[in-house]
Coordinates of C-alpha atoms in Angstrom, one line a residue:
M1478 CA 2.7 8.4 -3.6
N1479 CA 6.5 7.9 -4.1
A1480 CA 8.1 6.5 -1.0
L1481 CA 11.4 8.4 -1.8
I1482 CA 12.1 11.9 -2.2
T1483 CA 15.4 13.5 -3.7
A1484 CA 17.3 16.3 -2.1
D1485 CA 16.2 18.7 -4.8
E1486 CA 12.5 17.7 -4.1
L1487 CA 12.9 18.1 -0.4
A1488 CA 14.5 21.5 -0.8
A1489 CA 11.5 22.7 -2.8
L1490 CA 8.9 21.2 -0.3
E1491 CA 7.3 23.7 2.1
H1492 CA 5.5 22.8 5.3
V1493 CA 7.1 19.5 5.9
T1494 CA 7.9 17.6 9.2
L1495 CA 11.5 16.7 8.8
L1496 CA 12.9 13.8 11.0
D1497 CA 16.6 13.0 11.4
V1498 CA 16.6 9.3 12.6
R1499 CA 20.3 8.4 12.5
S1500 CA 21.3 5.7 14.8
R1501 CA 24.1 3.0 15.4
L1502 CA 22.8 -0.3 16.4
G1503 CA 24.7 -1.1 19.5
G1504 CA 26.7 2.2 19.3
P1505 CA 26.4 5.6 20.8
P1506 CA 23.1 7.5 20.9
G1507 CA 22.2 8.7 17.5
V1508 CA 21.4 12.1 19.0
Q1509 CA 25.0 12.8 19.1
F1510 CA 25.3 12.6 15.3
Y1511 CA 22.3 15.0 15.0
R1512 CA 24.0 17.5 17.4
E1513 CA 27.1 17.4 15.2
G1514 CA 25.1 18.6 12.2
H1515 CA 21.8 18.0 10.6
L1516 CA 19.5 19.2 7.8
P1517 CA 18.2 22.8 8.7
G1518 CA 14.7 22.3 10.6
A1519 CA 15.1 18.8 11.3
R1520 CA 14.1 17.2 14.6
Y1521 CA 15.7 14.2 16.0
C1522 CA 13.6 11.0 16.2
D1523 CA 15.3 8.2 18.5
L1524 CA 14.9 4.7 17.2
E1525 CA 14.9 3.2 20.7
Q1526 CA 12.8 5.7 22.5
D1527 CA 10.3 6.7 19.7
L1528 CA 10.1 3.7 17.2
S1529 CA 10.5 0.8 19.6
S1530 CA 9.1 -0.5 22.7
A1531 CA 11.4 -2.0 25.4
A1532 CA 13.6 -4.9 24.4
G1533 CA 12.6 -8.4 25.8
P1534 CA 11.3 -11.8 24.6
A1535 CA 9.5 -10.1 21.6
G1536 CA 12.9 -8.9 20.3
R1537 CA 15.2 -6.1 20.5
H1538 CA 13.2 -3.5 18.7
P1539 CA 9.4 -4.6 19.2
L1540 CA 6.7 -2.2 17.9
P1541 CA 6.1 0.8 20.1
D1542 CA 3.0 1.0 22.2
T1543 CA 0.2 2.7 20.2
A1544 CA -0.4 5.6 22.7
A1545 CA 3.4 6.1 23.3
F1546 CA 4.0 6.2 19.6
Q1547 CA 1.1 8.7 19.1
E1548 CA 2.6 10.9 21.7
S1549 CA 6.0 10.9 20.3
M1550 CA 4.9 11.8 16.9
R1551 CA 2.7 14.5 18.0
R1552 CA 5.7 15.9 19.9
L1553 CA 7.6 15.9 16.7
G1554 CA 4.9 17.8 14.9
V1555 CA 3.4 14.9 12.8
S1556 CA 0.0 16.2 11.6
R1557 CA -2.6 15.3 8.9
G1558 CA -2.0 17.4 5.8
R1559 CA 1.7 17.9 6.3
P1560 CA 4.2 15.3 4.9
V1561 CA 6.9 13.8 6.8
V1562 CA 10.4 13.2 5.3
A1563 CA 12.9 10.9 7.3
Y1564 CA 16.7 10.5 6.7
D1565 CA 19.6 8.9 8.0
D1566 CA 23.2 8.2 7.0
A1567 CA 23.0 4.4 6.8
G1568 CA 21.6 3.7 3.3
S1569 CA 18.1 4.6 4.7
T1570 CA 17.9 1.5 7.0
I1571 CA 16.8 3.4 9.8
A1572 CA 14.6 5.9 8.0
A1573 CA 12.9 2.9 6.5
R1574 CA 11.8 1.9 10.0
I1575 CA 9.9 5.1 10.4
W1576 CA 8.5 5.0 7.0
W1577 CA 7.1 1.5 7.8
T1578 CA 6.0 2.3 11.4
L1579 CA 4.0 5.4 10.4
R1580 CA 2.2 3.6 7.6
Y1581 CA 1.6 0.6 10.0
F1582 CA -0.1 3.2 12.4
G1583 CA -2.2 4.8 9.6
F1584 CA 0.0 7.7 8.4
D1585 CA 0.8 7.4 4.6
D1586 CA 2.1 10.7 3.9
V1587 CA 5.8 9.8 4.6
R1588 CA 8.8 9.5 2.4
V1589 CA 12.6 8.7 2.8
L1590 CA 15.2 11.0 1.7
D1591 CA 16.9 8.8 -0.9
G1592 CA 20.8 8.8 -0.2
G1593 CA 20.2 10.4 3.3
L1594 CA 22.4 13.1 4.8
Q1595 CA 25.2 12.5 2.3
A1596 CA 22.7 13.0 -0.7
W1597 CA 21.8 16.3 0.8
A1598 CA 25.3 17.4 1.5
D1599 CA 26.4 16.2 -2.0
S1600 CA 23.7 18.5 -3.5
G1601 CA 25.5 21.6 -2.2
R1602 CA 23.1 22.3 0.7
P1603 CA 23.9 23.2 4.1
V1604 CA 23.9 21.2 7.4
T1605 CA 23.5 23.0 10.7
K1606 CA 24.1 22.5 14.5
E1607 CA 21.2 24.8 15.3
E1608 CA 18.3 22.9 16.7
P1609 CA 14.8 24.2 16.2
G1610 CA 12.5 25.0 18.9
P1611 CA 9.7 22.6 20.1
A1612 CA 7.5 21.7 17.2
E1613 CA 3.8 22.8 17.2
P1614 CA 2.1 19.7 18.4
G1615 CA 0.6 17.4 15.8
D1616 CA -2.6 15.9 15.5
F1617 CA -1.6 12.4 14.4
V1618 CA -3.9 9.7 15.7
A1619 CA -2.2 6.2 15.7
S1620 CA -4.2 3.3 14.6
P1621 CA -2.3 0.1 14.4
G1622 CA -2.8 -2.8 11.8
H1623 CA -2.5 -0.8 8.4
L1624 CA 0.4 -3.1 7.3
P1625 CA 0.7 -6.9 7.6
I1626 CA 3.0 -8.4 10.3
L1627 CA 4.2 -11.7 11.3
D1628 CA 4.9 -13.6 14.5
A1629 CA 7.3 -16.4 14.9
D1630 CA 4.8 -19.1 14.0
E1631 CA 3.6 -17.1 11.0
A1632 CA 7.1 -16.6 9.6
A1633 CA 7.9 -20.2 9.9
A1634 CA 4.6 -21.0 7.9
L1635 CA 5.4 -18.4 5.3
A1636 CA 8.9 -19.8 4.7
R1637 CA 7.2 -23.0 3.7
R1638 CA 4.6 -21.7 1.5
G1639 CA 6.0 -18.4 0.2
V1640 CA 9.2 -16.4 0.4
L1641 CA 10.7 -15.2 3.7
L1642 CA 13.6 -12.9 2.9
D1643 CA 16.5 -12.6 5.4
A1644 CA 17.7 -9.0 5.3
R1645 CA 20.9 -9.6 7.3
A1646 CA 24.4 -9.8 6.0
G1647 CA 25.1 -13.2 4.3
E1648 CA 27.6 -14.4 6.9
R1649 CA 25.0 -13.9 9.6
Y1650 CA 22.3 -15.7 7.6
R1651 CA 24.7 -18.7 7.0
G1652 CA 25.6 -18.8 10.6
E1653 CA 29.2 -18.0 10.2
V1654 CA 29.1 -15.1 12.7
E1655 CA 26.6 -13.8 15.2
P1656 CA 27.6 -10.8 17.1
I1657 CA 24.4 -10.0 18.9
D1658 CA 21.9 -12.9 19.3
P1659 CA 22.0 -16.1 21.1
R1660 CA 22.3 -18.5 18.2
A1661 CA 23.6 -18.2 14.8
G1662 CA 21.8 -19.1 11.5
H1663 CA 18.6 -18.4 10.0
V1664 CA 14.9 -19.4 9.9
P1665 CA 14.6 -22.7 8.1
G1666 CA 13.6 -22.1 4.5
A1667 CA 14.3 -18.4 4.5
V1668 CA 16.1 -16.9 1.6
S1669 CA 19.3 -14.7 2.0
A1670 CA 18.5 -11.1 0.7
P1671 CA 20.8 -8.7 2.3
T1672 CA 19.6 -5.1 2.3
T1673 CA 22.9 -3.7 1.0
E1674 CA 22.0 -5.2 -2.3
N1675 CA 19.0 -2.9 -2.6
L1676 CA 21.4 0.1 -3.0
T1677 CA 23.6 1.7 -5.5
P1678 CA 27.3 2.5 -4.5
R1679 CA 26.1 5.8 -3.6
G1680 CA 23.7 4.6 -1.0
T1681 CA 20.6 5.4 -3.1
F1682 CA 18.0 2.8 -4.1
L1683 CA 18.3 0.8 -7.2
P1684 CA 15.7 1.8 -9.8
A1685 CA 12.4 0.1 -9.4
A1686 CA 12.9 -2.4 -12.3
E1687 CA 16.4 -3.5 -11.0
L1688 CA 14.7 -4.1 -7.5
R1689 CA 11.9 -6.1 -9.0
A1690 CA 14.6 -8.2 -11.1
R1691 CA 16.5 -8.7 -7.8
F1692 CA 13.4 -10.0 -5.9
E1693 CA 12.1 -12.1 -8.8
A1694 CA 15.5 -13.9 -8.9
L1695 CA 14.8 -14.7 -5.2
G1696 CA 11.5 -16.2 -5.9
V1697 CA 9.4 -13.2 -5.3
A1698 CA 6.6 -12.5 -7.8
D1699 CA 3.1 -11.2 -8.0
G1700 CA 0.7 -13.5 -6.1
V1701 CA 3.6 -15.0 -4.0
E1702 CA 3.3 -14.4 -0.4
T1703 CA 6.3 -12.6 0.9
G1704 CA 7.7 -11.6 4.4
A1705 CA 11.0 -10.3 5.7
Y1706 CA 12.9 -10.3 8.8
C1707 CA 16.4 -9.3 10.0
G1708 CA 18.2 -9.2 13.3
S1709 CA 15.4 -7.0 15.1
G1710 CA 12.9 -5.5 12.7
V1711 CA 14.8 -2.5 11.7
T1712 CA 16.7 -3.3 8.4
A1713 CA 13.8 -5.7 7.3
A1714 CA 11.7 -2.5 7.1
H1715 CA 14.4 -1.5 4.4
E1716 CA 13.6 -4.6 2.6
L1717 CA 10.0 -3.8 2.6
L1718 CA 10.6 -0.5 1.3
A1719 CA 12.5 -1.9 -1.7
L1720 CA 9.7 -4.4 -2.1
H1721 CA 7.4 -1.5 -2.3
L1722 CA 9.5 0.5 -4.7
A1723 CA 9.4 -2.8 -6.9
G1724 CA 5.6 -3.0 -6.6
L1725 CA 5.6 -6.2 -4.5
P1726 CA 3.9 -6.3 -1.1
G1727 CA 5.4 -8.1 1.9
A1728 CA 4.8 -8.5 5.7
L1729 CA 7.3 -7.6 8.5
Y1730 CA 8.4 -10.3 11.0
V1731 CA 8.9 -7.5 13.7
G1732 CA 10.7 -9.8 16.4
S1733 CA 13.0 -11.1 13.6
W1734 CA 16.0 -13.1 14.5
S1735 CA 16.2 -11.5 18.1
N1736 CA 12.9 -13.1 18.7
W1737 CA 13.4 -16.4 17.0
S1738 CA 16.8 -17.2 18.2
A1739 CA 16.0 -16.5 21.9
D1740 CA 13.5 -19.4 21.9
P1741 CA 15.5 -22.6 22.2
G1742 CA 12.5 -24.6 20.8
R1743 CA 12.9 -23.0 17.4
P1744 CA 14.8 -24.7 14.9
V1745 CA 17.7 -23.0 13.2
E1746 CA 19.4 -23.7 9.8
T1747 CA 22.9 -22.8 8.8
G1748 CA 24.9 -22.6 5.6

């Protein structure tokens, strides 16, 4: 199943669970953007409340508790036999988190609207402030462990034997700036791979062949163990979506730099 869907394909799709997952990391609540205008029929899914558990030593966006995630998705109408489509307005960086999280918990029929809200608007289709009523409760059963994840020790080991991609902006990888986390730099041995380079200027994903060429230039290939991390495990899911589109598997270091940098015993590289 294609992990992406175009605006035209979405408009023709019936009986879909449509989720608006817009958010601003460190900014105002994403529901404000939803209330200003969203795709007709979309319901708001919150990164902090629905797709993460509370911030702490494990990181700023740890995986949600299994029971809590199941409850959230059922509230939003996620059910077997009905596809989920998620969108944002940030190059699919937030939408990729729910794409990855649903699949990790055993729900595969999920796609990301390529180009997000802008692609929908560019197609000439309307947005609305009208909010749909409560969804018919879904029957989704959350079962964790369907995708590979890494903890800090496993990420360190993978960086030595395979390829560990750092999805943050290059200046954060190099340690020139660090606006959020305790220390600047990157996991020793990690390779800089900003998620912005997965996208066209229109905010859609590059074609699969171009994505594959990009990752191969970074050392990723069939049979090479690959993982990804970012600041807190959100944009790294975007990296894994891009890898998936390129036909390359990868594991997510969920805690990412927010987990690594909080441990003073962990070494840090810069440059």
